[in-house]
């Protein structure tokens, strides 16, 4: 999966990939004070593509709000909401909305799920539908945080650790391997990293083509940018 | 530029208005004092309602001028540029009222560059005034900074106000206004020291909007007719008319997506709007999600008691569920028609439905063309529809077309702390109809290519503008007639128009107004053709598009059908690079608005960084 941290105040964005075996569960957001947990499980391609590249994507998200007693499981097939012992299932094939006292869900058919947990967090899960007969690829999900300002300063996770910003400086831009993607040195969290200018795509407004977002790419699973390394975020279960 | 090695030594905004038609030229010159070439940015915010007409860059004695071309043809050039990794696309949305034109060029060491951008627009009268807005942000102290406006209004200037959002008490005396009967001159030229944020520092105070607001005298019931060089324009907004009572149904979206601030602001605005109803108005309230509810099943007179009861109802509106726009509008039309049949309200009253919604219909009829058809059929020209599109996710084009198909208009309400004020402001614009079914007549044998000359209503504080081309220069019998319905009786005025001698009206001026009326006519015609392109039948759409394109090219207007192609100079590192200035459509603006302000990027395609941080994970 491709991670993107857009920082409008710095007029720039950071990005990195996390690659691991399909089936791995990663913690994306954890805020113990607010009682919020977001985990995602990766899936791979149906089979290894001829170029030998093993791609992984998120195929399942588990979202918990302990205070509200809400538990949400989003897969590429459906969305299951549990609250106070009651369970509801929504299908991606329907446009639907569900409104509770503290939880709003809005499903746009075959496209997106917007979740608002009152006074806490708002996010969108994008469904990427892949042609069923595609020899290698299969449906997968994207996770976009829309509003996280109410989360506590201790919020962490692969995305959550950036919710309150990150300071960095880029210097010494130089030609990279690819003439369109220069390299540079980034000073972040007390370390000097070699980063590469590139693009990743934001699919919120155009789920088919996405919109290219220029960003500084941090190599090696985001090492040096994320706290610890990516294996520290591996979880044993979705909830 | 932030680079202090590039000195911006001159910024001049010169605006000339003749009878509401504004022609603005922005000129900026810079010098690269460095020993190496530097990138210089030229960024200008211009009103959404304006059309760019010209752009040029003068670099080392050579001038590069923009050329207006058919959009499709320009796009081919653009695509070629994009495919070779070059940048393109000069215009982006910028805030609520403006769009941003930006271009950058590499300037050789010790060289000058001068950018000149020209745009034109017909100023619209809203709430009794015209507004000229200029956004200035020079980023550094400028040796010669000047905003100058000359306004020529043959009807006479009733009042004029000029101020800047960035103007402190110290800068206020620098705004010079000279207003005589038919002419106004406004200038603002701070010296470098006066521009400084503080003594000795380099920061500039000049950062914000410079606004000029004015109105003209309105003595004649017939309005003002100007004839210049074979074209005429008629400004109609008679003084001292009593208001016409109105029948209004407010249709309020209370679906789930309205939750939180939007619902709260809607309730707040409705409370004020209800207070502003006149006692002779009749009103109704329909609220909807996937269920349609009414306050009362029929229109109610706006007595103090009824308004007070309605306010109680408004306070109970809660958000929930899906969005059934079709059902809600059908219900509103039904209430209005029943009332008409029962002849409860005055025969001469004006009927309108005001829809406030934030979203796409997803319950009941969800096909937007079908809703438009249903609404048009149901309203049958008997009432007007005004739509307020709340927030960023609303399908504004759908509302815009539907309003115009029913003799109304749509307005976007931006999410923000002032949404309540925006809602109230819009209501104020349409709250007081003065006339209905306004028909403006001109001699058939003397005019052609007339712009729209029938209007469903005239609202207090607005103005009807009709322009046309004269087929005959003999103006002995240019009879103008206006027929409309007033509150008590029919409004009928007739009068003879004659050509004005502009060189006599403004003898000390050089003859600068030669083609202003013609361009005003062209601007208005193109705007109306573009509107018909969205709302007309298939045949009308085709004809309107072809005609609007032809006129846009003829008059060199950058409209949604044309683009301006600018060729940048070739440098050592880069190939010749065509750039495209487009007129954004509302959909394009909406998309850009969601993504936030423009940020120049170091590498790659243009992308607008969102205004708030975004964190996501996805595939590629």
PDB file of N, CA, C and O in Angstrom, chain B residues 547-572:
ATOM      1  N   UNK B 547     -22.896  29.427 -31.915  1.00  0.00           N
ATOM      2  CA  UNK B 547     -22.912  30.894 -31.951  1.00  0.00           C
ATOM      3  C   UNK B 547     -22.013  31.492 -30.856  1.00  0.00           C
ATOM      4  O   UNK B 547     -21.284  32.455 -31.108  1.00  0.00           O
ATOM      5  N   UNK B 548     -22.077  30.880 -29.673  1.00  0.00           N
ATOM      6  CA  UNK B 548     -21.253  31.396 -28.567  1.00  0.00           C
ATOM      7  C   UNK B 548     -19.771  31.239 -28.900  1.00  0.00           C
ATOM      8  O   UNK B 548     -18.953  32.116 -28.601  1.00  0.00           O
ATOM      9  N   UNK B 549     -19.444  30.124 -29.527  1.00  0.00           N
ATOM     10  CA  UNK B 549     -18.036  29.896 -29.888  1.00  0.00           C
ATOM     11  C   UNK B 549     -17.576  30.934 -30.907  1.00  0.00           C
ATOM     12  O   UNK B 549     -16.517  31.554 -30.765  1.00  0.00           O
ATOM     13  N   UNK B 550     -18.423  31.138 -31.907  1.00  0.00           N
ATOM     14  CA  UNK B 550     -18.054  32.089 -32.953  1.00  0.00           C
ATOM     15  C   UNK B 550     -17.830  33.485 -32.358  1.00  0.00           C
ATOM     16  O   UNK B 550     -16.842  34.160 -32.667  1.00  0.00           O
ATOM     17  N   UNK B 551     -18.751  33.877 -31.471  1.00  0.00           N
ATOM     18  CA  UNK B 551     -18.617  35.226 -30.895  1.00  0.00           C
ATOM     19  C   UNK B 551     -17.431  35.310 -29.936  1.00  0.00           C
ATOM     20  O   UNK B 551     -16.756  36.337 -29.853  1.00  0.00           O
ATOM     21  N   UNK B 552     -17.166  34.245 -29.194  1.00  0.00           N
ATOM     22  CA  UNK B 552     -16.030  34.251 -28.264  1.00  0.00           C
ATOM     23  C   UNK B 552     -14.733  34.461 -29.047  1.00  0.00           C
ATOM     24  O   UNK B 552     -13.836  35.198 -28.629  1.00  0.00           O
ATOM     25  N   UNK B 553     -14.661  33.783 -30.200  1.00  0.00           N
ATOM     26  CA  UNK B 553     -13.445  33.927 -31.017  1.00  0.00           C
ATOM     27  C   UNK B 553     -13.376  35.322 -31.626  1.00  0.00           C
ATOM     28  O   UNK B 553     -12.331  35.968 -31.627  1.00  0.00           O
ATOM     29  N   UNK B 554     -14.541  35.795 -32.098  1.00  0.00           N
ATOM     30  CA  UNK B 554     -14.569  37.106 -32.761  1.00  0.00           C
ATOM     31  C   UNK B 554     -14.157  38.227 -31.802  1.00  0.00           C
ATOM     32  O   UNK B 554     -13.434  39.138 -32.186  1.00  0.00           O
ATOM     33  N   UNK B 555     -14.642  38.115 -30.548  1.00  0.00           N
ATOM     34  CA  UNK B 555     -14.364  39.193 -29.596  1.00  0.00           C
ATOM     35  C   UNK B 555     -13.198  38.871 -28.663  1.00  0.00           C
ATOM     36  O   UNK B 555     -12.946  39.593 -27.703  1.00  0.00           O
ATOM     37  N   UNK B 556     -12.552  37.743 -28.916  1.00  0.00           N
ATOM     38  CA  UNK B 556     -11.378  37.352 -28.141  1.00  0.00           C
ATOM     39  C   UNK B 556     -11.684  37.234 -26.650  1.00  0.00           C
ATOM     40  O   UNK B 556     -10.963  37.761 -25.798  1.00  0.00           O
ATOM     41  N   UNK B 557     -12.772  36.537 -26.336  1.00  0.00           N
ATOM     42  CA  UNK B 557     -13.113  36.283 -24.940  1.00  0.00           C
ATOM     43  C   UNK B 557     -12.726  34.837 -24.602  1.00  0.00           C
ATOM     44  O   UNK B 557     -13.066  33.919 -25.357  1.00  0.00           O
ATOM     45  N   UNK B 558     -12.075  34.659 -23.475  1.00  0.00           N
ATOM     46  CA  UNK B 558     -11.823  33.294 -23.005  1.00  0.00           C
ATOM     47  C   UNK B 558     -13.063  32.850 -22.224  1.00  0.00           C
ATOM     48  O   UNK B 558     -13.298  33.280 -21.109  1.00  0.00           O
ATOM     49  N   UNK B 559     -13.880  32.034 -22.879  1.00  0.00           N
ATOM     50  CA  UNK B 559     -15.131  31.545 -22.294  1.00  0.00           C
ATOM     51  C   UNK B 559     -14.984  30.034 -22.112  1.00  0.00           C
ATOM     52  O   UNK B 559     -13.964  29.475 -22.511  1.00  0.00           O
ATOM     53  N   UNK B 560     -15.988  29.353 -21.567  1.00  0.00           N
ATOM     54  CA  UNK B 560     -15.837  27.893 -21.453  1.00  0.00           C
ATOM     55  C   UNK B 560     -15.682  27.181 -22.794  1.00  0.00           C
ATOM     56  O   UNK B 560     -15.383  25.996 -22.818  1.00  0.00           O
ATOM     57  N   UNK B 561     -15.882  27.889 -23.911  1.00  0.00           N
ATOM     58  CA  UNK B 561     -15.736  27.231 -25.212  1.00  0.00           C
ATOM     59  C   UNK B 561     -14.393  27.537 -25.873  1.00  0.00           C
ATOM     60  O   UNK B 561     -14.064  26.975 -26.906  1.00  0.00           O
ATOM     61  N   UNK B 562     -13.658  28.472 -25.304  1.00  0.00           N
ATOM     62  CA  UNK B 562     -12.381  28.852 -25.924  1.00  0.00           C
ATOM     63  C   UNK B 562     -11.252  28.772 -24.893  1.00  0.00           C
ATOM     64  O   UNK B 562     -11.496  28.676 -23.696  1.00  0.00           O
ATOM     65  N   UNK B 563     -10.057  28.814 -25.391  1.00  0.00           N
ATOM     66  CA  UNK B 563      -8.883  28.831 -24.515  1.00  0.00           C
ATOM     67  C   UNK B 563      -7.898  29.835 -25.078  1.00  0.00           C
ATOM     68  O   UNK B 563      -7.875  30.081 -26.276  1.00  0.00           O
ATOM     69  N   UNK B 564      -7.100  30.383 -24.190  1.00  0.00           N
ATOM     70  CA  UNK B 564      -6.036  31.260 -24.691  1.00  0.00           C
ATOM     71  C   UNK B 564      -4.722  30.476 -24.661  1.00  0.00           C
ATOM     72  O   UNK B 564      -4.366  29.912 -23.630  1.00  0.00           O
ATOM     73  N   UNK B 565      -4.083  30.427 -25.793  1.00  0.00           N
ATOM     74  CA  UNK B 565      -2.819  29.695 -25.880  1.00  0.00           C
ATOM     75  C   UNK B 565      -1.678  30.698 -25.790  1.00  0.00           C
ATOM     76  O   UNK B 565      -1.629  31.663 -26.547  1.00  0.00           O
ATOM     77  N   UNK B 566      -0.811  30.476 -24.830  1.00  0.00           N
ATOM     78  CA  UNK B 566       0.331  31.371 -24.661  1.00  0.00           C
ATOM     79  C   UNK B 566       1.590  30.557 -24.932  1.00  0.00           C
ATOM     80  O   UNK B 566       1.753  29.465 -24.367  1.00  0.00           O
ATOM     81  N   UNK B 567       2.438  31.055 -25.777  1.00  0.00           N
ATOM     82  CA  UNK B 567       3.680  30.338 -26.042  1.00  0.00           C
ATOM     83  C   UNK B 567       4.804  30.970 -25.249  1.00  0.00           C
ATOM     84  O   UNK B 567       5.092  32.152 -25.396  1.00  0.00           O
ATOM     85  N   UNK B 568       5.393  30.157 -24.402  1.00  0.00           N
ATOM     86  CA  UNK B 568       6.488  30.672 -23.572  1.00  0.00           C
ATOM     87  C   UNK B 568       7.773  30.682 -24.380  1.00  0.00           C
ATOM     88  O   UNK B 568       7.966  29.861 -25.268  1.00  0.00           O
ATOM     89  N   UNK B 569       8.687  31.582 -24.036  1.00  0.00           N
ATOM     90  CA  UNK B 569       9.946  31.624 -24.783  1.00  0.00           C
ATOM     91  C   UNK B 569      10.772  30.370 -24.548  1.00  0.00           C
ATOM     92  O   UNK B 569      10.713  29.770 -23.490  1.00  0.00           O
ATOM     93  N   UNK B 570      11.524  30.053 -25.549  1.00  0.00           N
ATOM     94  CA  UNK B 570      12.404  28.894 -25.466  1.00  0.00           C
ATOM     95  C   UNK B 570      13.622  29.257 -24.613  1.00  0.00           C
ATOM     96  O   UNK B 570      14.159  30.349 -24.733  1.00  0.00           O
ATOM     97  N   UNK B 571      14.059  28.362 -23.748  1.00  0.00           N
ATOM     98  CA  UNK B 571      15.290  28.623 -23.010  1.00  0.00           C
ATOM     99  C   UNK B 571      16.262  27.487 -23.294  1.00  0.00           C
ATOM    100  O   UNK B 571      15.924  26.553 -24.015  1.00  0.00           O
ATOM    101  N   UNK B 572      17.435  27.582 -22.697  1.00  0.00           N
ATOM    102  CA  UNK B 572      18.442  26.553 -22.951  1.00  0.00           C
ATOM    103  C   UNK B 572      17.936  25.172 -22.541  1.00  0.00           C
ATOM    104  O   UNK B 572      18.138  24.190 -23.199  1.00  0.00           O
TER     105      UNK B 572
END
